[in-house]
Amino acid sequence: MKIRAGFIAAAIAALTAAAPLAPASAETPPNMLVIANRIDDIKTFDPAESFEFAGADVSRNVYEKLVNFDPLNLDAGFGPQLAESWEISADGRTITFRIAEGHRFSTGREVTARDAEFSLRRAVILNKTPSFILTQFGFTPENVEQTIVATDDRTLRLTLDKPYALSFVLNCLTATVGGIVDREEAMAHEVDGDMGNAWLRTNTAGSGPYKVVAWKPNESVLMDLNPHYHGPRPAMERVIVQHIQESATQRLLLSRGDIDVARNLSPEDVAGLRDDPDVKVVDELRGRLMYWSANQKNPLLSDPKVVEALKWATDYDGMANSFLKGQYTVHQAFLPLTFLGALDEKPWRFDMDKARAALAESAHPDCGPIRISVRDAQERIDIAQSLQNTWSQLGCQVELIVGTGAQTLDRYRAREHDVYLGAWGPDYPDPHTNAGTFAFNPDNSDEARLTGLLAWRNAWAVPAGMNEKTLAAVVENDTDKRRAMYLELQREHQRISPFGIMFQKIEQNAMRANVNNFVAGGATTAVSYWVVTK
């Protein structure tokens, strides 16, 4: 703990050497935001490659996109950022963006449509993990010169392989992979045709409010203002994000005033701060879902009545009101609340009488052995033990198979589990991101290896009608009709699917009482530092 606190103090001292002296009391400088967070998942800052939670936080504050979310009005959905306007062709396949003037990269160069063309083409050509967000529209390394085109410095034209809902395309462009990179800076650091990828893993070249000035993997990220940022000057001129793994350490540093924000506190540590007048806790609903799913290769679990019994025998409220208190809310549909078409209906509750009745109607009235595959993380172990307790009351022989995240995922992706217990977060802020994985499986064969689809991982042969409804919803341009289509899909999914969706994440960020406008990103995006004031 002393080492961590000392590191933060040293970092602040180094960054404020030329600044006015800070007050003698334990508090951070007024123009600096100091955050404790688990950031050991950062692998790269390159928006064409970054696909981790902590990396997305950095990217949102460094790179602008064609369209983006206003952190102080997330409910409004996406709006203009680098693109001041856009038009869609009569056939629904071509979107033409008009690039705004006045946006500048941290190098001082003005952002043009040529940079946007380069950045989106680059993401497709490099073909890193998040590239699927763009390639699902028919973009390939072979056709990007015809389908992603800057016709001049202010005009960008995207030609899709077929008409899609405009909101779907624009929502996808708000993802990290949509970040627009300084073309000249990236290519100045190109090595062996990598389009600057090696350099951009540890450096940034964006037009957002900040730029990365230092990164020590598994230790810290330091960001400073982009001196050419076009918007209002942020109050926080410097941001330090320090990797602090332990909740108790984060709590102590926050109580002492050594940090401004603690982002990974346990429910117990959050409760311990409630009476501290110098600290406040801000709850924010995020997009992550906690669920269990039953492998349909298992004869016991492919019986719909057995799955129904397990859903009735899940103690949703009991878990949410005890060890998950404050950090998860009961939610039973595949779209997180705040997404277009999210369903708030909760047809399942803990009812052992109904569970026993459903099991009695099944072909397996004595239940049988069930192995729950779960990652070695405390909250997931707690949930798994609750399921083990209540499902055992049905006569099921429940065993927990605990492993690392990699071990558990490998078993899940190989379709070798009985029941998988885990979390799922949206890849981009559009309903298709979850509909297309929970309710879509065009080929259930082992050879298909559609590991990105949760329906396939659970060997669930999604009814043809549901597959068709999922594909129809993603091309529907009438927002009200599209919303209704997702509501219908979720109700059907709740009735017949082998998924037991239980909770939606509530992020509890504790911060000093003088910190205002700290927005973690809601269910749709990542954290925004540039609107924070103290």
Short mmCIF file of C-alpha atoms in Angstrom, two decimals:
data_model
loop_
_atom_site.label_atom_id
_atom_site.label_comp_id
_atom_site.label_asym_id
_atom_site.label_seq_id
_atom_site.Cartn_x
_atom_site.Cartn_y
_atom_site.Cartn_z
CA MET A 1 0.00 0.00 0.00
CA LYS A 2 2.84 2.42 0.87
CA ILE A 3 4.50 1.63 -2.43
CA ARG A 4 1.31 2.39 -4.39
CA ALA A 5 0.62 5.61 -2.50
CA GLY A 6 4.23 6.64 -2.92
CA PHE A 7 4.05 6.07 -6.66
CA ILE A 8 1.00 8.30 -6.96
CA ALA A 9 2.64 11.02 -4.88
CA ALA A 10 5.79 10.82 -7.02
CA ALA A 11 3.77 11.01 -10.23
CA ILE A 12 1.86 14.05 -9.02
CA ALA A 13 5.07 15.73 -7.92
CA ALA A 14 6.72 15.12 -11.27
CA LEU A 15 3.77 16.45 -13.24
CA THR A 16 3.24 19.51 -11.05
CA ALA A 17 6.87 20.57 -10.65
CA ALA A 18 6.19 23.76 -12.57
CA ALA A 19 2.71 24.29 -11.15
CA PRO A 20 1.70 26.33 -8.07
CA LEU A 21 2.16 24.46 -4.83
CA ALA A 22 -0.77 22.28 -3.80
CA PRO A 23 -2.44 22.83 -0.44
CA ALA A 24 -0.69 21.17 2.50
CA SER A 25 -3.73 19.01 3.29
CA ALA A 26 -4.11 15.64 1.59
CA GLU A 27 -5.71 16.47 -1.72
CA THR A 28 -4.77 16.29 -5.37
CA PRO A 29 -4.03 19.44 -7.42
CA PRO A 30 -7.17 21.24 -8.64
CA ASN A 31 -6.28 20.78 -12.32
CA MET A 32 -5.46 17.08 -12.06
CA LEU A 33 -7.68 13.99 -11.87
CA VAL A 34 -6.15 10.98 -10.11
CA ILE A 35 -7.99 7.65 -10.47
CA ALA A 36 -7.45 4.19 -9.02
CA ASN A 37 -8.63 1.47 -11.39
CA ARG A 38 -7.72 -2.02 -12.54
CA ILE A 39 -5.99 -1.35 -15.85
CA ASP A 40 -3.89 -4.47 -16.27
CA ASP A 41 -5.99 -5.46 -19.28
CA ILE A 42 -4.55 -2.67 -21.47
CA LYS A 43 -2.64 -4.21 -24.37
CA THR A 44 -2.66 -1.40 -26.93
CA PHE A 45 -3.90 2.13 -27.55
CA ASP A 46 -4.34 1.60 -31.29
CA PRO A 47 -8.09 2.05 -31.97
CA ALA A 48 -7.86 -0.54 -34.74
CA GLU A 49 -6.70 -3.12 -32.19
CA SER A 50 -7.86 -2.07 -28.70
CA PHE A 51 -10.70 -4.25 -27.38
CA GLU A 52 -10.38 -4.17 -23.58
CA PHE A 53 -12.36 -2.16 -21.04
CA ALA A 54 -9.50 -0.02 -19.67
CA GLY A 55 -8.15 0.55 -23.16
CA ALA A 56 -11.56 1.85 -24.27
CA ASP A 57 -11.45 4.39 -21.42
CA VAL A 58 -8.19 5.83 -22.77
CA SER A 59 -9.35 5.75 -26.39
CA ARG A 60 -12.57 7.65 -25.68
CA ASN A 61 -10.56 10.57 -24.28
CA VAL A 62 -7.88 10.57 -26.99
CA TYR A 63 -9.66 9.78 -30.26
CA GLU A 64 -12.68 11.49 -31.78
CA LYS A 65 -15.06 9.62 -34.08
CA LEU A 66 -17.42 10.55 -36.89
CA VAL A 67 -20.32 10.36 -34.41
CA ASN A 68 -20.18 10.01 -30.65
CA PHE A 69 -22.03 10.36 -27.35
CA ASP A 70 -22.32 13.52 -25.25
CA PRO A 71 -21.19 12.38 -21.78
CA LEU A 72 -23.59 14.77 -20.07
CA ASN A 73 -26.55 13.59 -22.15
CA LEU A 74 -26.04 9.90 -22.88
CA ASP A 75 -29.79 9.30 -23.13
CA ALA A 76 -29.87 11.40 -26.30
CA GLY A 77 -27.90 8.74 -28.20
CA PHE A 78 -25.17 9.44 -30.74
CA GLY A 79 -24.69 12.85 -32.29
CA PRO A 80 -22.22 14.67 -34.57
CA GLN A 81 -18.55 14.84 -33.65
CA LEU A 82 -16.06 14.91 -36.51
CA ALA A 83 -18.95 14.57 -38.95
CA GLU A 84 -21.18 17.62 -38.78
CA SER A 85 -23.86 15.94 -40.92
CA TRP A 86 -24.62 12.85 -42.99
CA GLU A 87 -26.99 11.70 -45.71
CA ILE A 88 -28.11 8.24 -46.80
CA SER A 89 -28.79 7.33 -50.42
CA ALA A 90 -32.21 6.33 -51.68
CA ASP A 91 -31.20 2.67 -51.87
CA GLY A 92 -29.96 2.75 -48.24
CA ARG A 93 -26.46 1.54 -49.14
CA THR A 94 -24.36 4.72 -49.24
CA ILE A 95 -23.81 7.11 -46.33
CA THR A 96 -22.10 10.42 -47.10
CA PHE A 97 -20.52 12.32 -44.18
CA ARG A 98 -19.60 16.00 -44.15
CA ILE A 99 -16.48 16.50 -41.98
CA ALA A 100 -16.54 19.54 -39.71
CA GLU A 101 -13.80 22.14 -39.82
CA GLY A 102 -11.64 23.14 -36.87
CA HIS A 103 -10.84 19.75 -35.33
CA ARG A 104 -7.10 19.26 -34.90
CA PHE A 105 -4.90 16.35 -33.93
CA SER A 106 -2.40 16.69 -31.08
CA THR A 107 0.22 17.27 -33.82
CA GLY A 108 -1.62 20.44 -34.84
CA ARG A 109 -2.75 19.05 -38.20
CA GLU A 110 -6.43 19.55 -39.09
CA VAL A 111 -8.66 16.48 -39.29
CA THR A 112 -9.86 15.80 -42.82
CA ALA A 113 -11.93 13.19 -44.60
CA ARG A 114 -8.63 11.71 -45.80
CA ASP A 115 -7.79 10.85 -42.18
CA ALA A 116 -11.21 9.26 -41.69
CA GLU A 117 -10.81 7.27 -44.90
CA PHE A 118 -7.34 6.09 -43.79
CA SER A 119 -8.47 5.15 -40.28
CA LEU A 120 -11.48 3.06 -41.29
CA ARG A 121 -9.66 1.40 -44.18
CA ARG A 122 -6.73 0.71 -41.86
CA ALA A 123 -8.95 -1.05 -39.28
CA VAL A 124 -10.30 -3.36 -42.01
CA ILE A 125 -6.89 -4.05 -43.56
CA LEU A 126 -5.13 -4.77 -40.25
CA ASN A 127 -7.95 -7.19 -39.38
CA LYS A 128 -7.39 -7.03 -35.62
CA THR A 129 -9.99 -8.22 -33.09
CA PRO A 130 -12.49 -5.31 -33.35
CA SER A 131 -12.43 -5.19 -37.15
CA PHE A 132 -15.63 -7.30 -37.31
CA ILE A 133 -17.58 -4.25 -36.20
CA LEU A 134 -16.78 -2.72 -39.59
CA THR A 135 -16.45 -5.82 -41.78
CA GLN A 136 -20.02 -6.88 -40.97
CA PHE A 137 -21.05 -4.16 -43.43
CA GLY A 138 -19.23 -5.87 -46.28
CA PHE A 139 -15.92 -3.98 -46.08
CA THR A 140 -12.90 -6.13 -46.94
CA PRO A 141 -9.18 -5.40 -47.47
CA GLU A 142 -9.81 -6.00 -51.19
CA ASN A 143 -12.70 -3.54 -51.61
CA VAL A 144 -12.01 -0.67 -49.17
CA GLU A 145 -10.56 1.52 -51.93
CA GLN A 146 -14.01 1.45 -53.54
CA THR A 147 -16.24 1.31 -50.43
CA ILE A 148 -14.52 3.75 -48.02
CA VAL A 149 -13.73 6.86 -50.04
CA ALA A 150 -12.88 10.48 -49.28
CA THR A 151 -14.05 12.37 -52.34
CA ASP A 152 -12.40 15.56 -51.02
CA ASP A 153 -11.03 16.89 -47.70
CA ARG A 154 -14.53 17.37 -46.27
CA THR A 155 -16.52 14.46 -47.73
CA LEU A 156 -16.40 10.79 -46.80
CA ARG A 157 -18.53 8.15 -48.53
CA LEU A 158 -19.22 4.67 -47.11
CA THR A 159 -20.82 2.11 -49.44
CA LEU A 160 -22.36 -0.89 -47.62
CA ASP A 161 -22.99 -4.35 -49.04
CA LYS A 162 -26.74 -3.97 -48.41
CA PRO A 163 -29.14 -1.55 -46.69
CA TYR A 164 -28.97 -1.55 -42.88
CA ALA A 165 -30.76 0.47 -40.26
CA LEU A 166 -28.89 3.80 -40.28
CA SER A 167 -28.87 3.81 -36.47
CA PHE A 168 -27.11 0.43 -36.52
CA VAL A 169 -24.28 1.71 -38.72
CA LEU A 170 -23.84 4.94 -36.75
CA ASN A 171 -23.90 3.14 -33.41
CA CYS A 172 -21.11 0.89 -34.64
CA LEU A 173 -19.03 3.92 -35.62
CA THR A 174 -19.09 5.09 -31.98
CA ALA A 175 -17.10 1.99 -30.96
CA THR A 176 -13.38 2.27 -30.21
CA VAL A 177 -12.55 0.95 -33.68
CA GLY A 178 -14.19 4.10 -35.10
CA GLY A 179 -11.47 6.37 -33.66
CA ILE A 180 -9.91 8.63 -36.29
CA VAL A 181 -6.11 8.61 -36.41
CA ASP A 182 -3.71 11.25 -37.74
CA ARG A 183 -2.82 9.67 -41.09
CA GLU A 184 0.52 11.45 -41.53
CA GLU A 185 1.69 10.70 -38.00
CA ALA A 186 0.74 7.02 -38.21
CA MET A 187 2.42 6.49 -41.57
CA ALA A 188 5.55 8.34 -40.40
CA HIS A 189 5.99 5.47 -37.95
CA GLU A 190 5.07 2.62 -40.32
CA VAL A 191 7.27 -0.47 -40.05
CA ASP A 192 7.06 -3.34 -42.52
CA GLY A 193 3.65 -2.27 -43.79
CA ASP A 194 1.97 -2.18 -40.34
CA MET A 195 0.41 1.25 -41.00
CA GLY A 196 1.90 2.50 -37.71
CA ASN A 197 0.36 -0.28 -35.59
CA ALA A 198 3.48 -1.02 -33.50
CA TRP A 199 3.97 2.67 -32.70
CA LEU A 200 0.29 3.31 -31.98
CA ARG A 201 0.20 0.49 -29.44
CA THR A 202 2.14 2.70 -27.03
CA ASN A 203 1.56 6.18 -28.47
CA THR A 204 -1.52 8.15 -29.51
CA ALA A 205 -2.32 10.40 -32.47
CA GLY A 206 -5.87 11.62 -32.00
CA SER A 207 -7.90 14.82 -31.95
CA GLY A 208 -9.63 14.22 -28.62
CA PRO A 209 -9.21 16.29 -25.45
CA TYR A 210 -6.15 14.36 -24.25
CA LYS A 211 -3.02 12.61 -25.44
CA VAL A 212 -1.11 9.84 -23.68
CA VAL A 213 2.25 11.07 -22.38
CA ALA A 214 3.32 7.97 -20.43
CA TRP A 215 2.21 4.37 -19.99
CA LYS A 216 3.72 1.77 -17.70
CA PRO A 217 1.91 -1.54 -18.32
CA ASN A 218 0.18 -2.87 -15.21
CA GLU A 219 1.08 0.34 -13.37
CA SER A 220 -0.25 3.62 -14.75
CA VAL A 221 -1.41 5.76 -17.66
CA LEU A 222 -0.73 9.50 -17.73
CA MET A 223 -2.65 11.81 -20.06
CA ASP A 224 -2.14 15.47 -20.77
CA LEU A 225 -4.24 17.99 -22.69
CA ASN A 226 -4.20 18.00 -26.46
CA PRO A 227 -3.05 21.62 -26.93
CA HIS A 228 -4.97 21.85 -30.20
CA TYR A 229 -8.27 20.43 -28.95
CA HIS A 230 -11.13 22.29 -30.63
CA GLY A 231 -13.59 22.17 -27.73
CA PRO A 232 -13.74 24.06 -24.42
CA ARG A 233 -10.55 23.63 -22.41
CA PRO A 234 -11.09 20.81 -19.89
CA ALA A 235 -10.71 21.70 -16.22
CA MET A 236 -8.64 18.57 -15.68
CA GLU A 237 -5.43 19.36 -17.52
CA ARG A 238 -3.81 16.08 -16.48
CA VAL A 239 -5.23 12.64 -15.79
CA ILE A 240 -3.40 9.88 -13.91
CA VAL A 241 -4.92 6.40 -13.87
CA GLN A 242 -3.08 4.17 -11.43
CA HIS A 243 -3.47 0.39 -11.38
CA ILE A 244 -4.63 -0.54 -7.87
CA GLN A 245 -5.87 -4.11 -7.69
CA GLU A 246 -7.15 -4.24 -4.09
CA SER A 247 -10.47 -2.67 -3.11
CA ALA A 248 -9.27 -1.97 0.44
CA THR A 249 -6.23 -0.07 -0.87
CA GLN A 250 -8.38 2.02 -3.18
CA ARG A 251 -10.68 2.86 -0.28
CA LEU A 252 -7.84 3.97 1.98
CA LEU A 253 -6.21 6.13 -0.71
CA LEU A 254 -9.57 7.78 -1.39
CA SER A 255 -10.28 8.42 2.29
CA ARG A 256 -6.86 10.04 2.70
CA GLY A 257 -7.35 12.27 -0.34
CA ASP A 258 -4.46 10.72 -2.29
CA ILE A 259 -6.78 9.94 -5.21
CA ASP A 260 -9.94 11.53 -6.56
CA VAL A 261 -11.82 8.45 -7.77
CA ALA A 262 -11.86 4.75 -6.79
CA ARG A 263 -13.45 2.53 -9.44
CA ASN A 264 -13.23 -1.05 -8.11
CA LEU A 265 -14.66 -1.05 -4.62
CA SER A 266 -16.41 -4.08 -3.14
CA PRO A 267 -19.93 -3.64 -1.71
CA GLU A 268 -18.37 -3.82 1.77
CA ASP A 269 -15.90 -1.00 1.05
CA VAL A 270 -18.63 1.10 -0.58
CA ALA A 271 -20.74 0.67 2.56
CA GLY A 272 -17.75 1.64 4.67
CA LEU A 273 -17.52 4.99 2.90
CA ARG A 274 -21.17 5.98 3.21
CA ASP A 275 -20.62 8.04 6.38
CA ASP A 276 -17.49 9.80 5.14
CA PRO A 277 -18.48 13.46 4.50
CA ASP A 278 -15.53 13.94 2.13
CA VAL A 279 -16.56 11.09 -0.17
CA LYS A 280 -19.58 10.35 -2.36
CA VAL A 281 -20.60 7.25 -4.30
CA VAL A 282 -22.13 7.55 -7.77
CA ASP A 283 -24.09 4.59 -9.15
CA GLU A 284 -24.15 4.13 -12.92
CA LEU A 285 -26.00 1.44 -14.84
CA ARG A 286 -23.62 -0.30 -17.26
CA GLY A 287 -24.26 -2.67 -20.17
CA ARG A 288 -22.74 -5.85 -18.71
CA LEU A 289 -25.10 -8.80 -18.09
CA MET A 290 -24.58 -11.79 -15.77
CA TYR A 291 -26.17 -15.02 -17.03
CA TRP A 292 -26.03 -18.79 -17.04
CA SER A 293 -26.59 -20.93 -20.10
CA ALA A 294 -27.27 -24.64 -20.65
CA ASN A 295 -25.43 -26.66 -23.28
CA GLN A 296 -28.03 -28.26 -25.54
CA LYS A 297 -25.68 -31.15 -26.28
CA ASN A 298 -26.48 -32.42 -22.79
CA PRO A 299 -29.72 -34.52 -22.96
CA LEU A 300 -30.77 -33.39 -19.48
CA LEU A 301 -30.29 -29.70 -20.25
CA SER A 302 -31.85 -29.90 -23.71
CA ASP A 303 -35.18 -30.72 -22.05
CA PRO A 304 -37.13 -27.41 -22.04
CA LYS A 305 -38.91 -28.33 -18.82
CA VAL A 306 -35.60 -28.89 -17.02
CA VAL A 307 -34.37 -25.46 -18.14
CA GLU A 308 -37.67 -23.96 -17.00
CA ALA A 309 -37.25 -25.61 -13.60
CA LEU A 310 -33.73 -24.17 -13.25
CA LYS A 311 -35.01 -20.68 -14.07
CA TRP A 312 -37.69 -20.94 -11.38
CA ALA A 313 -35.08 -22.30 -8.95
CA THR A 314 -32.76 -19.27 -9.31
CA ASP A 315 -32.84 -16.87 -6.35
CA TYR A 316 -32.61 -13.59 -8.27
CA ASP A 317 -33.71 -11.19 -5.53
CA GLY A 318 -31.91 -13.11 -2.82
CA MET A 319 -28.56 -12.66 -4.55
CA ALA A 320 -29.21 -9.06 -5.61
CA ASN A 321 -30.13 -8.09 -2.06
CA SER A 322 -27.22 -9.80 -0.33
CA PHE A 323 -23.70 -10.33 -1.68
CA LEU A 324 -24.42 -8.42 -4.94
CA LYS A 325 -26.17 -5.55 -3.18
CA GLY A 326 -25.76 -2.24 -4.97
CA GLN A 327 -23.61 -3.61 -7.79
CA TYR A 328 -26.11 -5.66 -9.81
CA THR A 329 -29.82 -5.28 -10.47
CA VAL A 330 -32.17 -8.09 -11.51
CA HIS A 331 -32.57 -8.10 -15.29
CA GLN A 332 -33.83 -11.00 -17.42
CA ALA A 333 -33.60 -9.96 -21.07
CA PHE A 334 -30.65 -10.03 -23.48
CA LEU A 335 -30.68 -6.26 -24.13
CA PRO A 336 -29.34 -4.11 -21.27
CA LEU A 337 -31.57 -1.34 -20.00
CA THR A 338 -31.02 1.98 -21.88
CA PHE A 339 -30.52 0.14 -25.21
CA LEU A 340 -33.12 0.61 -27.94
CA GLY A 341 -35.84 -1.98 -27.36
CA ALA A 342 -34.61 -3.11 -23.93
CA LEU A 343 -37.22 -5.23 -22.15
CA ASP A 344 -37.74 -4.66 -18.42
CA GLU A 345 -40.18 -7.54 -17.89
CA LYS A 346 -39.09 -10.15 -15.34
CA PRO A 347 -41.16 -13.31 -15.91
CA TRP A 348 -38.97 -15.46 -13.63
CA ARG A 349 -38.77 -15.39 -9.84
CA PHE A 350 -37.55 -17.78 -7.15
CA ASP A 351 -40.44 -20.27 -6.81
CA MET A 352 -39.50 -23.81 -5.79
CA ASP A 353 -43.08 -25.05 -6.16
CA LYS A 354 -43.13 -24.04 -9.83
CA ALA A 355 -39.60 -25.39 -10.26
CA ARG A 356 -40.58 -28.80 -8.89
CA ALA A 357 -43.76 -28.85 -10.99
CA ALA A 358 -41.80 -28.10 -14.19
CA LEU A 359 -39.22 -30.76 -13.39
CA ALA A 360 -41.97 -33.30 -12.72
CA GLU A 361 -43.33 -32.66 -16.24
CA SER A 362 -39.91 -33.22 -17.79
CA ALA A 363 -38.35 -36.43 -18.99
CA HIS A 364 -35.88 -36.15 -16.10
CA PRO A 365 -38.00 -35.81 -12.90
CA ASP A 366 -35.02 -36.84 -10.75
CA CYS A 367 -32.85 -34.19 -12.40
CA GLY A 368 -29.28 -35.49 -12.53
CA PRO A 369 -25.65 -34.29 -12.51
CA ILE A 370 -25.00 -30.70 -13.57
CA ARG A 371 -21.54 -29.14 -13.72
CA ILE A 372 -21.42 -25.34 -13.54
CA SER A 373 -18.34 -23.93 -15.29
CA VAL A 374 -17.32 -20.70 -13.56
CA ARG A 375 -14.34 -18.35 -13.54
CA ASP A 376 -12.36 -17.95 -10.32
CA ALA A 377 -13.74 -14.50 -9.42
CA GLN A 378 -15.47 -13.89 -6.10
CA GLU A 379 -18.81 -12.55 -7.27
CA ARG A 380 -19.15 -15.35 -9.85
CA ILE A 381 -18.23 -18.01 -7.30
CA ASP A 382 -20.86 -16.56 -4.95
CA ILE A 383 -23.52 -16.73 -7.69
CA ALA A 384 -22.49 -20.27 -8.62
CA GLN A 385 -22.75 -21.39 -4.99
CA SER A 386 -26.24 -19.88 -4.75
CA LEU A 387 -27.29 -21.82 -7.88
CA GLN A 388 -25.70 -24.95 -6.47
CA ASN A 389 -27.73 -24.54 -3.27
CA THR A 390 -31.13 -23.89 -4.85
CA TRP A 391 -30.78 -26.31 -7.78
CA SER A 392 -29.74 -29.03 -5.36
CA GLN A 393 -33.11 -28.58 -3.68
CA LEU A 394 -34.59 -30.01 -6.90
CA GLY A 395 -32.51 -33.14 -6.47
CA CYS A 396 -29.88 -32.05 -9.01
CA GLN A 397 -26.31 -33.10 -8.28
CA VAL A 398 -24.56 -29.77 -8.85
CA GLU A 399 -20.77 -29.55 -9.09
CA LEU A 400 -18.77 -26.34 -9.57
CA ILE A 401 -15.94 -26.52 -12.12
CA VAL A 402 -13.77 -23.52 -11.23
CA GLY A 403 -11.00 -22.32 -13.53
CA THR A 404 -9.16 -19.26 -14.77
CA GLY A 405 -10.87 -16.97 -17.22
CA ALA A 406 -8.95 -18.53 -20.10
CA GLN A 407 -9.71 -22.11 -19.02
CA THR A 408 -13.40 -21.41 -18.56
CA LEU A 409 -13.74 -19.59 -21.88
CA ASP A 410 -11.83 -22.29 -23.75
CA ARG A 411 -14.25 -24.93 -22.42
CA TYR A 412 -17.23 -22.71 -23.28
CA ARG A 413 -16.06 -21.97 -26.81
CA ALA A 414 -15.43 -25.69 -27.37
CA ARG A 415 -19.01 -26.46 -26.25
CA GLU A 416 -17.69 -28.79 -23.53
CA HIS A 417 -19.57 -27.30 -20.55
CA ASP A 418 -22.85 -28.31 -18.95
CA VAL A 419 -23.86 -24.92 -17.57
CA TYR A 420 -21.71 -21.84 -18.10
CA LEU A 421 -21.89 -18.93 -15.66
CA GLY A 422 -20.43 -15.68 -16.91
CA ALA A 423 -20.78 -12.07 -17.98
CA TRP A 424 -21.40 -10.50 -21.39
CA GLY A 425 -20.80 -6.89 -22.36
CA PRO A 426 -21.91 -5.22 -25.62
CA ASP A 427 -19.29 -4.75 -28.32
CA TYR A 428 -21.01 -1.61 -29.62
CA PRO A 429 -24.06 0.40 -28.49
CA ASP A 430 -26.69 -1.06 -30.81
CA PRO A 431 -29.26 -3.77 -29.98
CA HIS A 432 -27.87 -6.05 -32.69
CA THR A 433 -24.66 -6.49 -30.67
CA ASN A 434 -26.61 -8.75 -28.25
CA ALA A 435 -29.46 -9.93 -30.47
CA GLY A 436 -26.90 -11.21 -32.95
CA THR A 437 -25.23 -13.42 -30.34
CA PHE A 438 -28.01 -14.48 -27.95
CA ALA A 439 -30.76 -15.00 -30.57
CA PHE A 440 -28.96 -15.90 -33.79
CA ASN A 441 -27.27 -19.12 -34.91
CA PRO A 442 -27.39 -19.84 -38.66
CA ASP A 443 -25.35 -23.06 -38.43
CA ASN A 444 -25.37 -25.20 -35.30
CA SER A 445 -22.84 -27.76 -36.54
CA ASP A 446 -19.56 -28.25 -34.71
CA GLU A 447 -17.75 -27.51 -37.94
CA ALA A 448 -19.25 -24.01 -38.14
CA ARG A 449 -17.22 -22.86 -35.09
CA LEU A 450 -19.25 -19.68 -34.66
CA THR A 451 -17.55 -19.06 -31.31
CA GLY A 452 -18.57 -15.40 -31.27
CA LEU A 453 -22.23 -16.41 -31.05
CA LEU A 454 -23.41 -17.41 -27.58
CA ALA A 455 -26.30 -19.38 -29.10
CA TRP A 456 -23.76 -21.51 -31.02
CA ARG A 457 -21.55 -21.97 -27.95
CA ASN A 458 -24.53 -23.53 -26.19
CA ALA A 459 -25.39 -25.70 -29.23
CA TRP A 460 -28.79 -24.04 -29.39
CA ALA A 461 -30.35 -24.47 -32.81
CA VAL A 462 -32.18 -21.17 -32.83
CA PRO A 463 -35.59 -21.54 -34.50
CA ALA A 464 -35.49 -20.35 -38.11
CA GLY A 465 -38.16 -17.76 -37.38
CA MET A 466 -36.03 -16.16 -34.66
CA ASN A 467 -32.98 -16.03 -36.93
CA GLU A 468 -35.10 -14.30 -39.56
CA LYS A 469 -36.48 -11.81 -37.01
CA THR A 470 -32.95 -10.94 -35.85
CA LEU A 471 -31.82 -10.27 -39.42
CA ALA A 472 -34.96 -8.26 -40.16
CA ALA A 473 -34.49 -6.02 -37.11
CA VAL A 474 -30.98 -4.98 -38.12
CA VAL A 475 -32.15 -3.53 -41.45
CA GLU A 476 -35.32 -1.82 -40.18
CA ASN A 477 -34.95 1.97 -40.41
CA ASP A 478 -38.19 2.89 -38.63
CA THR A 479 -37.03 3.30 -35.01
CA ASP A 480 -40.40 2.52 -33.46
CA LYS A 481 -40.81 -0.63 -35.56
CA ARG A 482 -37.25 -1.66 -34.77
CA ARG A 483 -37.86 -1.21 -31.03
CA ALA A 484 -41.00 -3.35 -31.22
CA MET A 485 -39.13 -6.08 -33.09
CA TYR A 486 -36.51 -6.34 -30.33
CA LEU A 487 -39.18 -6.41 -27.63
CA GLU A 488 -40.85 -9.35 -29.39
CA LEU A 489 -37.50 -11.14 -29.84
CA GLN A 490 -36.65 -10.83 -26.16
CA ARG A 491 -40.03 -12.10 -24.97
CA GLU A 492 -39.68 -15.16 -27.19
CA HIS A 493 -36.08 -15.62 -26.03
CA GLN A 494 -37.15 -15.51 -22.37
CA ARG A 495 -39.71 -18.27 -23.02
CA ILE A 496 -37.72 -20.76 -25.07
CA SER A 497 -33.98 -20.13 -24.83
CA PRO A 498 -31.49 -22.09 -22.69
CA PHE A 499 -30.23 -18.79 -21.22
CA GLY A 500 -30.91 -17.74 -17.65
CA ILE A 501 -30.18 -14.01 -17.75
CA MET A 502 -30.10 -12.74 -14.17
CA PHE A 503 -28.49 -9.35 -13.60
CA GLN A 504 -27.28 -6.09 -15.12
CA LYS A 505 -24.18 -4.39 -13.73
CA ILE A 506 -24.35 -1.22 -11.64
CA GLU A 507 -20.94 0.42 -11.41
CA GLN A 508 -20.32 2.15 -8.09
CA ASN A 509 -17.62 4.79 -8.41
CA ALA A 510 -16.55 6.42 -5.16
CA MET A 511 -14.98 9.86 -5.37
CA ARG A 512 -14.03 12.88 -3.34
CA ALA A 513 -17.01 15.12 -2.64
CA ASN A 514 -15.60 17.94 -4.79
CA VAL A 515 -15.50 15.82 -7.97
CA ASN A 516 -18.35 16.57 -10.37
CA ASN A 517 -19.46 15.21 -13.76
CA PHE A 518 -17.57 11.92 -13.52
CA VAL A 519 -19.41 9.80 -16.13
CA ALA A 520 -18.28 6.18 -16.46
CA GLY A 521 -20.10 5.77 -19.79
CA GLY A 522 -23.44 4.26 -18.88
CA ALA A 523 -24.44 1.19 -20.87
CA THR A 524 -23.26 2.62 -24.18
CA THR A 525 -19.71 4.00 -24.02
CA ALA A 526 -16.57 4.49 -21.88
CA VAL A 527 -15.50 7.07 -19.28
CA SER A 528 -15.24 10.80 -20.11
CA TYR A 529 -12.58 12.80 -18.27
CA TRP A 530 -12.88 16.08 -20.14
CA VAL A 531 -16.16 17.11 -18.49
CA VAL A 532 -14.95 16.49 -14.92
CA THR A 533 -14.56 19.46 -12.60
CA LYS A 534 -13.40 19.80 -9.01
#
